XYZ file of C-alpha atoms in Angstrom:
691
model
C 0.042 -0.002 -0.020
C 1.481 3.342 -1.031
C 0.468 6.839 0.296
C -0.685 8.677 -2.707
C 1.530 11.827 -1.714
C 4.671 9.848 -1.773
C 3.935 7.613 -4.780
C 2.981 10.542 -6.931
C 5.945 12.725 -5.924
C 9.026 12.674 -8.235
C 11.440 9.810 -7.352
C 14.213 12.580 -7.683
C 13.172 13.893 -4.073
C 13.995 10.188 -2.766
C 17.352 10.087 -4.412
C 18.096 13.507 -2.944
C 17.478 12.307 0.529
C 19.487 9.265 -0.060
C 19.459 6.231 2.157
C 17.490 7.998 4.883
C 14.636 8.757 2.533
C 14.524 5.266 1.285
C 14.405 3.904 4.756
C 11.559 6.235 5.544
C 9.686 5.019 2.516
C 10.193 1.373 3.290
C 9.352 2.012 6.890
C 5.829 3.528 5.884
C 5.230 0.308 3.671
C 6.890 -2.201 5.898
C 3.863 -4.276 6.567
C 3.304 -5.228 2.940
C 6.992 -5.956 2.424
C 7.510 -7.675 5.654
C 4.549 -10.114 4.599
C 6.156 -10.520 1.243
C 9.490 -11.397 2.965
C 8.028 -13.895 5.443
C 6.914 -15.800 2.241
C 10.480 -16.658 1.581
C 12.308 -16.464 4.954
C 11.807 -18.025 8.306
C 13.443 -16.033 10.936
C 13.882 -12.401 12.180
C 17.560 -12.146 11.497
C 17.023 -13.112 7.953
C 14.216 -10.487 7.693
C 16.413 -7.794 9.087
C 19.119 -8.709 6.629
C 16.515 -8.578 3.781
C 15.340 -5.043 4.671
C 19.015 -3.869 5.170
C 20.162 -5.053 2.003
C 17.088 -3.878 0.067
C 17.514 -0.389 1.210
C 21.291 -0.355 0.168
C 20.389 -1.967 -3.183
C 17.547 0.490 -3.887
C 19.828 3.399 -3.214
C 22.505 1.957 -5.424
C 20.313 1.118 -8.266
C 18.100 4.368 -8.064
C 19.876 6.260 -10.831
C 18.774 3.337 -13.249
C 15.124 3.593 -12.147
C 12.911 4.592 -15.103
C 9.421 5.890 -14.528
C 7.838 3.639 -17.090
C 7.189 1.229 -14.165
C 5.824 2.321 -10.715
C 8.335 2.952 -7.993
C 6.651 0.251 -5.922
C 6.856 -2.470 -8.707
C 10.520 -1.504 -9.259
C 11.174 -1.784 -5.453
C 9.274 -5.031 -5.356
C 11.398 -6.544 -8.018
C 14.578 -5.741 -6.053
C 12.942 -7.021 -2.830
C 12.087 -10.344 -4.257
C 15.450 -10.596 -5.886
C 17.128 -10.314 -2.510
C 14.429 -12.620 -0.837
C 15.439 -15.392 -3.345
C 19.347 -14.822 -2.782
C 18.752 -15.104 0.908
C 16.599 -18.260 0.736
C 18.986 -19.857 -1.655
C 21.746 -18.971 0.869
C 19.795 -20.417 3.619
C 19.207 -23.695 1.700
C 22.941 -23.912 0.847
C 23.880 -23.369 4.587
C 21.287 -25.744 5.740
C 21.405 -24.263 9.141
C 18.073 -25.464 10.192
C 17.355 -22.283 12.000
C 13.978 -20.801 11.735
C 10.631 -20.023 13.398
C 7.442 -21.887 13.155
C 5.935 -21.156 9.747
C 2.372 -21.686 8.670
C 1.774 -24.876 6.676
C 0.772 -22.762 3.584
C 4.268 -21.499 3.740
C 5.859 -24.808 3.972
C 3.753 -25.909 0.979
C 4.835 -22.941 -1.010
C 8.405 -23.847 -0.357
C 7.994 -27.129 -2.139
C 6.841 -25.431 -5.369
C 9.280 -24.775 -8.432
C 10.701 -21.335 -7.980
C 8.753 -19.821 -10.957
C 5.491 -21.116 -9.651
C 6.148 -19.849 -6.195
C 7.093 -16.369 -7.856
C 3.754 -16.509 -9.546
C 1.841 -17.322 -6.442
C 3.463 -14.962 -4.172
C 3.187 -11.977 -6.441
C -0.500 -12.757 -7.146
C -1.992 -13.958 -3.809
C 0.547 -12.525 -1.240
C 1.655 -9.339 -2.816
C -1.888 -8.754 -4.250
C -0.663 -7.772 -7.859
C -2.957 -8.023 -10.840
C -2.191 -10.683 -13.532
C -0.729 -7.900 -15.789
C 1.566 -6.485 -12.988
C 2.755 -9.933 -11.950
C 3.395 -10.956 -15.473
C 5.363 -7.873 -16.152
C 7.462 -8.500 -13.262
C 8.079 -11.924 -14.388
C 8.673 -10.805 -17.933
C 6.155 -13.507 -19.201
C 2.753 -13.368 -20.838
C -0.466 -13.282 -18.791
C -1.472 -16.651 -20.324
C 1.925 -18.027 -19.073
C 1.286 -16.621 -15.562
C -2.270 -18.267 -15.397
C -0.408 -21.553 -16.491
C 2.043 -21.250 -13.646
C -0.834 -20.370 -11.090
C -2.793 -23.441 -12.132
C 0.192 -25.710 -11.847
C 1.086 -24.027 -8.472
C -2.388 -24.569 -7.003
C -2.369 -28.120 -8.441
C 0.845 -28.717 -6.413
C -0.582 -27.102 -3.456
C -3.561 -29.388 -3.516
C -1.101 -32.220 -3.002
C 0.860 -30.707 -0.404
C -2.193 -29.739 1.589
C -3.568 -33.223 1.471
C -6.281 -33.003 -1.091
C -4.948 -35.902 -2.883
C -2.864 -36.463 -5.992
C -5.535 -37.512 -8.529
C -6.954 -35.011 -10.820
C -9.694 -36.595 -12.837
C -11.410 -33.574 -14.389
C -11.473 -32.758 -18.171
C -8.191 -31.068 -19.108
C -9.792 -28.885 -21.858
C -11.420 -26.933 -19.057
C -8.500 -26.439 -16.818
C -7.419 -23.317 -18.554
C -10.854 -21.690 -17.460
C -10.623 -22.459 -13.733
C -8.408 -19.223 -12.671
C -10.748 -16.773 -14.574
C -13.970 -18.513 -13.451
C -13.142 -18.389 -9.777
C -11.779 -14.858 -10.042
C -15.005 -13.967 -11.893
C -13.247 -12.661 -14.871
C -14.220 -15.422 -17.275
C -16.164 -14.181 -20.407
C -19.904 -14.727 -20.080
C -20.235 -17.300 -22.979
C -17.235 -19.322 -21.536
C -18.678 -19.037 -18.087
C -22.014 -20.475 -19.167
C -20.368 -23.288 -21.045
C -18.213 -24.225 -18.038
C -21.102 -24.073 -15.626
C -23.172 -26.447 -17.971
C -20.282 -28.897 -18.232
C -19.641 -28.904 -14.537
C -23.294 -29.620 -13.795
C -23.061 -32.788 -15.740
C -19.505 -33.798 -14.883
C -18.849 -35.163 -11.335
C -15.068 -35.297 -11.785
C -14.870 -31.617 -12.768
C -16.923 -30.790 -9.779
C -14.512 -32.479 -7.395
C -11.441 -30.961 -9.159
C -12.965 -27.438 -9.202
C -14.112 -27.722 -5.571
C -10.386 -28.660 -4.342
C -9.033 -26.049 -6.702
C -11.391 -23.353 -5.162
C -10.447 -24.530 -1.599
C -6.688 -23.808 -2.339
C -7.357 -20.456 -3.785
C -9.493 -19.568 -0.749
C -6.849 -20.540 1.449
C -4.410 -18.302 -0.265
C -6.888 -15.412 -0.236
C -7.516 -16.139 3.481
C -3.813 -16.267 3.983
C -3.481 -12.847 2.388
C -6.010 -11.421 4.527
C -4.701 -12.759 7.609
C -1.131 -11.739 6.940
C -2.134 -7.985 6.666
C -1.954 -8.222 10.468
C 1.261 -10.324 10.674
C 3.096 -9.134 13.644
C 6.295 -6.952 13.136
C 8.485 -7.338 16.202
C 9.047 -4.230 18.080
C 12.323 -2.696 17.308
C 12.636 -4.487 13.949
C 12.992 -1.364 11.925
C 15.125 0.328 14.575
C 17.531 -2.636 14.224
C 17.728 -2.173 10.495
C 18.332 1.611 10.849
C 21.040 1.079 13.458
C 22.963 -1.098 10.761
C 22.608 1.548 8.316
C 23.951 4.284 10.725
C 27.019 2.085 11.575
C 27.616 1.642 7.882
C 27.502 5.489 7.349
C 29.784 5.956 10.224
C 32.198 3.547 8.733
C 32.059 5.394 5.402
C 32.829 8.596 7.033
C 35.797 7.251 8.678
C 37.002 5.755 5.565
C 36.712 9.252 3.879
C 38.660 10.841 6.599
C 41.511 8.500 6.110
C 41.671 8.667 2.313
C 44.316 10.871 0.772
C 43.222 12.020 -2.652
C 45.943 12.785 -5.070
C 45.368 14.125 -8.553
C 47.663 12.228 -10.819
C 48.093 13.914 -14.181
C 49.077 11.936 -17.366
C 51.335 14.872 -18.349
C 53.475 14.425 -15.294
C 55.062 11.129 -16.513
C 58.692 11.624 -17.262
C 59.515 9.972 -20.586
C 62.538 7.934 -20.073
C 64.640 6.719 -23.010
C 62.316 8.803 -25.322
C 63.281 7.095 -28.537
C 62.555 3.520 -27.144
C 59.290 4.848 -25.634
C 58.110 6.292 -28.950
C 59.036 3.242 -30.738
C 57.446 0.940 -28.189
C 54.013 2.967 -28.204
C 53.951 2.771 -31.975
C 54.775 -0.902 -32.139
C 52.135 -1.743 -29.323
C 49.572 0.256 -31.214
C 50.066 -1.624 -34.559
C 50.436 -4.891 -32.899
C 47.161 -4.835 -31.343
C 45.455 -3.398 -34.411
C 46.454 -6.577 -36.151
C 45.933 -9.234 -33.361
C 43.083 -7.931 -31.163
C 39.699 -8.384 -32.760
C 37.541 -7.076 -29.891
C 36.873 -3.515 -30.921
C 35.949 -2.558 -27.265
C 39.211 -3.976 -25.764
C 41.637 -3.076 -28.481
C 41.918 0.684 -27.692
C 42.850 0.015 -24.168
C 45.647 -2.420 -25.174
C 46.834 -0.021 -27.829
C 47.189 2.761 -25.236
C 49.086 0.228 -22.873
C 46.368 0.603 -20.241
C 46.186 -3.261 -19.689
C 47.509 -6.492 -21.209
C 46.129 -9.708 -22.534
C 45.548 -12.531 -19.947
C 45.211 -16.180 -20.276
C 43.232 -17.026 -17.054
C 40.738 -19.930 -17.525
C 38.407 -21.933 -15.334
C 35.769 -24.616 -16.097
C 32.764 -26.054 -14.237
C 30.232 -28.490 -15.709
C 31.126 -27.718 -19.302
C 30.927 -24.023 -18.915
C 34.506 -22.322 -19.448
C 35.168 -18.783 -18.413
C 38.298 -16.799 -19.530
C 39.443 -13.661 -18.216
C 40.866 -11.592 -21.235
C 42.074 -8.476 -19.628
C 41.309 -6.092 -16.728
C 41.592 -2.336 -16.765
C 41.471 -0.417 -13.449
C 41.229 3.250 -12.519
C 39.629 5.476 -9.859
C 36.195 4.992 -11.565
C 36.014 1.148 -11.843
C 37.729 -2.077 -12.426
C 36.761 -3.309 -15.867
C 37.028 -6.974 -16.570
C 36.873 -8.281 -19.890
C 35.765 -12.074 -20.211
C 34.522 -14.798 -22.427
C 32.123 -17.654 -21.559
C 31.820 -20.799 -23.507
C 29.234 -23.560 -23.180
C 31.110 -26.541 -24.505
C 28.076 -28.752 -23.897
C 25.096 -26.833 -25.392
C 24.322 -23.723 -27.630
C 23.890 -21.259 -24.730
C 25.151 -17.844 -24.134
C 25.960 -16.678 -20.542
C 26.935 -13.499 -18.897
C 28.200 -12.182 -15.481
C 25.902 -10.106 -13.504
C 27.241 -7.878 -10.652
C 25.949 -8.673 -7.284
C 24.422 -11.820 -8.621
C 26.987 -14.833 -8.176
C 30.031 -12.662 -8.815
C 31.983 -12.248 -5.628
C 35.337 -10.361 -4.859
C 36.530 -12.265 -1.831
C 39.039 -9.811 -0.746
C 36.871 -6.722 -1.782
C 37.182 -5.027 1.718
C 40.871 -5.230 1.623
C 41.414 -4.294 -2.022
C 38.629 -2.070 -3.306
C 37.029 1.145 -2.444
C 33.448 0.224 -1.269
C 32.169 3.755 -1.597
C 32.582 3.357 -5.446
C 29.690 2.551 -7.832
C 30.321 -0.130 -10.445
C 28.933 0.698 -13.836
C 26.137 -1.467 -15.458
C 26.952 -2.889 -18.988
C 24.085 -4.423 -20.777
C 24.465 -7.509 -22.674
C 25.468 -6.791 -26.419
C 24.566 -9.571 -28.836
C 25.141 -7.360 -31.895
C 28.997 -7.103 -31.511
C 31.009 -8.828 -34.170
C 32.454 -11.170 -31.472
C 29.023 -12.248 -30.420
C 27.597 -12.893 -33.873
C 30.023 -15.780 -34.685
C 29.383 -18.611 -32.129
C 25.927 -19.578 -30.593
C 27.862 -20.981 -27.462
C 30.298 -18.206 -26.951
C 29.612 -14.766 -25.312
C 32.173 -11.977 -24.950
C 31.323 -9.265 -22.407
C 32.587 -7.065 -19.547
C 31.713 -6.400 -16.069
C 32.416 -3.544 -13.911
C 33.696 -4.119 -10.247
C 34.554 -1.491 -7.548
C 37.588 0.640 -8.063
C 40.898 -0.244 -6.320
C 41.812 1.460 -3.046
C 45.480 0.464 -3.723
C 47.689 0.900 -6.615
C 47.932 -2.654 -7.287
C 47.103 -6.064 -5.987
C 45.466 -9.412 -6.965
C 41.643 -9.870 -7.203
C 40.325 -12.949 -5.851
C 37.256 -13.352 -8.076
C 34.724 -16.288 -7.339
C 31.796 -16.873 -9.675
C 28.965 -19.064 -8.573
C 26.168 -18.080 -11.027
C 25.798 -16.924 -14.505
C 22.884 -15.255 -16.302
C 21.572 -17.031 -19.244
C 20.924 -14.731 -22.155
C 17.547 -15.578 -23.974
C 17.126 -14.168 -27.466
C 14.093 -13.307 -29.441
C 13.540 -14.850 -32.931
C 15.526 -12.237 -34.490
C 18.628 -13.105 -32.295
C 19.134 -9.421 -31.703
C 17.412 -8.642 -28.453
C 17.987 -10.107 -24.965
C 14.620 -10.682 -23.464
C 15.973 -12.491 -20.219
C 14.294 -11.018 -17.066
C 16.297 -9.551 -14.158
C 13.751 -11.091 -11.681
C 13.512 -14.587 -12.769
C 16.129 -15.370 -15.389
C 17.638 -18.637 -16.452
C 20.913 -19.358 -14.505
C 23.788 -21.714 -14.661
C 25.312 -22.500 -11.404
C 28.845 -23.735 -10.614
C 32.143 -22.454 -9.238
C 34.841 -20.710 -11.185
C 37.800 -19.200 -9.315
C 40.430 -16.605 -10.533
C 43.431 -14.752 -9.053
C 43.738 -11.639 -11.219
C 46.791 -9.388 -10.994
C 45.730 -5.836 -11.545
C 47.432 -2.209 -11.511
C 45.385 0.944 -11.166
C 45.722 3.401 -13.949
C 45.898 7.313 -13.260
C 43.117 9.646 -13.996
C 43.142 13.343 -14.575
C 40.851 15.957 -13.202
C 40.146 19.370 -14.629
C 38.368 22.301 -12.959
C 35.788 23.832 -15.111
C 34.083 26.616 -13.120
C 31.538 27.416 -15.840
C 27.981 28.590 -14.930
C 25.114 29.023 -17.333
C 21.076 28.979 -17.160
C 18.826 26.316 -18.396
C 15.144 27.358 -18.518
C 16.047 30.337 -16.219
C 17.610 27.808 -13.663
C 21.423 28.246 -12.818
C 23.414 25.225 -13.832
C 27.023 24.943 -12.689
C 29.718 22.820 -14.501
C 32.414 22.071 -11.849
C 34.792 19.249 -13.002
C 35.785 16.944 -15.829
C 37.430 13.695 -14.963
C 39.168 11.794 -17.734
C 39.909 8.187 -16.646
C 41.065 5.266 -18.855
C 37.602 3.687 -18.660
C 35.241 6.716 -18.497
C 34.910 10.385 -18.937
C 32.958 11.875 -16.092
C 31.338 15.384 -15.909
C 30.381 16.733 -12.587
C 27.843 19.515 -12.483
C 25.387 21.178 -10.006
C 21.747 22.328 -10.398
C 20.528 25.282 -8.296
C 17.445 24.396 -6.107
C 16.831 27.788 -4.387
C 13.478 28.136 -6.133
C 11.232 25.258 -5.555
C 8.308 26.685 -7.755
C 10.399 25.539 -10.749
C 13.160 22.862 -10.255
C 15.238 20.675 -12.503
C 15.078 17.125 -11.348
C 17.329 15.637 -14.024
C 19.506 17.243 -16.842
C 20.083 14.867 -19.653
C 23.169 15.388 -21.703
C 23.390 13.906 -25.218
C 27.191 14.070 -25.723
C 30.422 15.674 -24.801
C 32.807 17.110 -27.329
C 36.443 17.431 -26.250
C 39.056 18.897 -28.682
C 36.534 18.054 -31.607
C 36.187 14.394 -30.403
C 32.611 13.386 -29.561
C 31.723 10.950 -26.877
C 28.263 9.765 -26.159
C 26.544 9.602 -22.749
C 26.425 6.300 -20.897
C 22.688 5.672 -20.447
C 23.274 3.692 -17.261
C 26.165 6.003 -15.839
C 24.379 9.196 -14.418
C 24.384 9.481 -10.609
C 23.294 11.710 -7.802
C 26.011 12.788 -5.640
C 25.188 13.295 -1.936
C 27.282 16.583 -1.709
C 27.060 18.866 1.249
C 29.204 21.673 -0.165
C 26.398 23.985 -0.788
C 22.940 23.706 0.427
C 21.477 25.568 -2.468
C 22.986 23.334 -5.131
C 22.412 19.661 -5.910
C 25.332 17.743 -7.472
C 25.172 15.136 -10.293
C 27.637 13.576 -12.404
C 27.275 11.951 -15.952
C 29.607 9.299 -17.511
C 30.637 9.301 -20.995
C 32.694 6.979 -23.318
C 36.564 7.000 -22.544
C 38.773 9.763 -24.171
C 42.036 7.712 -23.552
C 44.120 10.402 -21.891
C 42.946 13.311 -24.305
C 44.083 16.708 -22.673
C 41.068 19.022 -23.157
C 41.495 22.540 -24.506
C 37.819 23.088 -25.218
C 34.641 21.239 -24.000
C 31.273 21.475 -25.557
C 28.423 20.003 -23.690
C 25.441 19.131 -25.870
C 22.115 19.145 -23.797
C 19.382 16.861 -24.664
C 16.392 17.464 -22.258
C 15.424 18.293 -18.724
C 12.821 16.824 -16.357
C 11.202 19.572 -14.582
C 8.981 19.817 -11.440
C 6.593 22.762 -11.167
C 4.796 24.016 -8.086
C 1.299 24.801 -9.184
C -1.071 23.961 -6.264
C -4.796 23.620 -6.659
C -7.519 22.040 -4.536
C -10.505 20.241 -5.858
C -13.534 19.516 -3.423
C -14.695 15.883 -3.686
C -18.324 14.990 -2.902
C -19.327 11.368 -3.206
C -23.092 12.200 -3.385
C -22.397 13.688 -6.916
C -22.674 11.820 -10.101
C -19.426 11.056 -11.840
C -17.401 11.662 -14.116
C -16.633 15.202 -13.043
C -14.175 17.319 -14.676
C -11.824 20.260 -13.778
C -9.131 22.380 -15.677
C -5.562 22.265 -14.605
C -2.444 23.329 -16.364
C -4.115 23.941 -19.743
C -5.927 20.503 -19.650
C -9.185 19.005 -18.719
C -8.858 16.159 -16.179
C -11.699 13.891 -15.318
C -12.667 12.319 -12.043
C -14.095 9.152 -13.567
C -15.152 7.451 -10.409
C -15.545 8.113 -6.686
C -16.874 5.402 -4.464
C -16.939 5.298 -0.597
C -16.499 1.779 0.810
C -13.924 -0.520 2.135
C -11.739 0.370 0.369
C -12.875 3.712 -1.292
C -12.003 4.080 -4.883
C -11.050 7.071 -6.909
C -10.231 7.073 -10.690
C -8.847 10.098 -12.522
C -7.873 10.470 -16.190
C -6.574 12.507 -18.847
C -6.217 10.710 -22.263
C -5.303 13.591 -24.288
C -1.501 13.739 -24.394
C -0.826 15.899 -27.418
C 0.586 19.295 -26.432
C -0.119 18.502 -22.848
C 1.822 20.614 -20.380
C 2.469 17.936 -17.781
C 3.374 14.261 -17.824
C 2.125 13.435 -14.389
C 0.569 15.408 -11.576
C 1.606 15.319 -7.862
C -1.276 15.177 -5.442
C -2.618 13.886 -2.254
C -6.244 12.710 -1.106
C -7.609 14.275 2.007
C -10.363 12.718 3.967
C -12.918 14.130 6.533
C -10.093 14.461 9.225
C -7.094 16.088 7.508
C -4.740 14.835 10.125
C -5.808 11.210 9.691
C -3.348 9.352 7.498
C -4.698 7.558 4.429
C -3.014 4.487 2.914
C -3.348 4.435 -0.727
C -2.769 1.556 -3.324
C -2.238 3.227 -6.703
C -2.210 1.673 -10.254
C -1.350 3.814 -13.181
C -1.724 3.421 -16.872
C 0.246 5.602 -19.443
C 1.601 5.918 -22.776
C 5.125 6.408 -24.144
C 5.769 9.284 -26.564
C 9.007 9.759 -28.414
C 10.553 12.962 -29.338
C 8.720 13.137 -32.718
C 5.315 12.518 -31.075
C 4.994 8.861 -31.922
C 3.120 6.856 -29.160
C 3.935 3.448 -27.846
C 1.501 1.313 -25.880
C 3.221 0.214 -22.558
C 0.867 -2.766 -22.466
C 2.464 -4.507 -25.403
C 5.480 -6.512 -24.333
C 8.281 -6.231 -24.935
C 8.395 -2.451 -25.045
C 11.359 -1.392 -27.326
C 12.801 1.106 -24.798
C 16.147 1.144 -26.582
C 14.665 2.105 -29.837
C 12.492 5.008 -28.684
C 14.134 8.446 -28.990
C 14.093 10.380 -25.874
C 10.874 8.962 -24.601
C 8.335 10.700 -22.135
C 5.813 8.685 -20.076
C 2.464 10.599 -20.020
C 0.093 9.037 -17.178
C -3.358 8.657 -18.480
C -5.297 6.878 -15.757
C -4.587 6.795 -11.898
C -6.731 4.243 -10.131
C -6.490 4.482 -6.251
C -7.835 2.137 -3.294
C -8.010 4.115 -0.096
C -8.249 2.809 3.510
C -7.865 4.254 6.846
C -4.265 3.238 7.416
C -5.262 -0.167 8.676
C -7.829 0.998 11.105
C -10.702 -0.522 9.116
C -12.613 2.686 9.047
C -14.017 3.781 5.811
C -12.258 6.790 4.028
C -14.469 9.514 2.778
C -12.367 11.500 0.349
C -13.048 15.376 0.497
C -10.329 17.042 -1.268
C -7.917 16.259 -4.145
C -4.858 18.525 -3.328
C -2.640 19.005 -6.272
C 0.869 20.210 -5.401
C 2.159 20.455 -8.843
C 3.261 18.519 -11.904
C 6.313 17.161 -13.680
C 7.188 17.606 -17.310
C 10.057 17.059 -19.898
C 11.523 19.708 -22.066
C 13.790 19.076 -25.052
C 16.881 21.037 -25.474
C 19.269 22.079 -28.293
C 21.666 24.155 -26.110
C 25.484 23.775 -26.385
C 27.522 24.965 -23.486
C 31.034 25.789 -24.551
C 33.868 25.678 -21.854
C 37.337 26.722 -22.616
C 40.497 25.392 -20.582
C 43.092 27.367 -22.444
């Protein structure tokens, strides 16, 4: 359940408040997520670890969050992923620790993982079939198949017997029939058949009993007791981690190392060596991504190899700097025609991470690339790269342990990876490496350039040129809350007439306390390989803005709906207002052409303005690219990578309101709009001279 005020507020406000704000958000929704976690885990120690890891993971991944999905759905995917990790760890440890669990939980534990995911998301989390299917990256029909097989398995586990004698051609109708969503002609046909078929009567009755048990479980678990001090224990661990971070920062000695400071000994030999190295790797290194690093003498080829159950991993090279430790690898399936990739924080472990690496760093995300020349040749070989934390020492040996690989599932064109981050295919095993590594120097350049974007001051502070990335640090002034830039999107960076594109997954918010009136960000670009900048051009692409534009709409359940009102140049409809347990409100605006806003930020107020209201919100919307072409988000998969600068317009918002668990009816009296969010495309170029 999500309070409307929080759910409708820009996620940027959460990122600005960092870990503390994420803790507060999860604390407000702890009952629903505690219930979800209890479906997987069996003791309070594991539950505390679950909430602790989830908060850190949400904070870490927040820059990658895209508003095409709701914040709650995105958090749920992370939460379940960690649930699964902890439940797997518990199974491997076989500790036997645990608290008494309801029999339904024990029965759920016996299901196949994918069946359990479907059952938990649908009946415990209470997601719709569409939402659950999207999270699992499967079709709604496939979800229903999993629900059916899961319920059939639960029938056996719960003692209903193992024989199923009903007519199989009607099995696919059971779910929709019992959920009262079956089309009327099919419903009539099924009821006529059941009336004459005793076997189907028995089958359907047992099926219904299991579904009712799941529903009763869900209702009962709304009051699942959370031990006193539970969230306080989680917060104490977060505070302790923050203290450790601050202590490490005090001990760190930051030294700017400039490429130009290298003394060229034996200049003639050096020049010859560099020329030969570049030419040699041009001839011999086919990987176009790795080749420039080797040509610049920033790394060397390696011949490290490990094999487990016919899957062979080769470490091809490692490039380390102050930004990240970049590992180039190759994975070959010698038994079948599968492609696998490494996934950071998912079966990839640096065993000496605390000793060798800077844990305050942020590894980059590199999506799988099946279009590269190296990955088009063999169906059983994948060449990729993975980002690890940067080193905190000049050199060392990385003890890398790999226990799980992500299977890349391709569509029929063999071009797109359609594997899901929530329930992908895995290959387990154990591959161990000891990788020698040396940290390469980076260069920092002060920019001290200020401009205005849409009347809001923007300050460009620093340019960092590292071997593996180019990083632009900038600040946005936040003194005037009536109009604020949440995100500044940069298309590319031109340095000395050389253009480098923005890394779509590399922008981060920096929790800088240097100036209360400025919020600091950094955007990552492709590497420049030691280029000394004389002139920098920053090509802006778009900005995401939040406007304060308050308006209060009086609500009256006695009126006939729909009712409309004008806001920000648009006509918004209140389609439904029903008072009950829960109360329901639906608002919509389907006209997106020339609309000033993409989403409105609002709150629902009841008769008692001080009484908190818990809101479950579902949204529908449409993606619109820069040229005005619309894309239906209900069609899967949505081609996000192919859409030019998409905007997500919310068209329908459906809310269920209750009295924050009190059981009292909520009578909505006001719709309080705070403002709205919008995207504006830019063509501005900011020119910065360093001469």
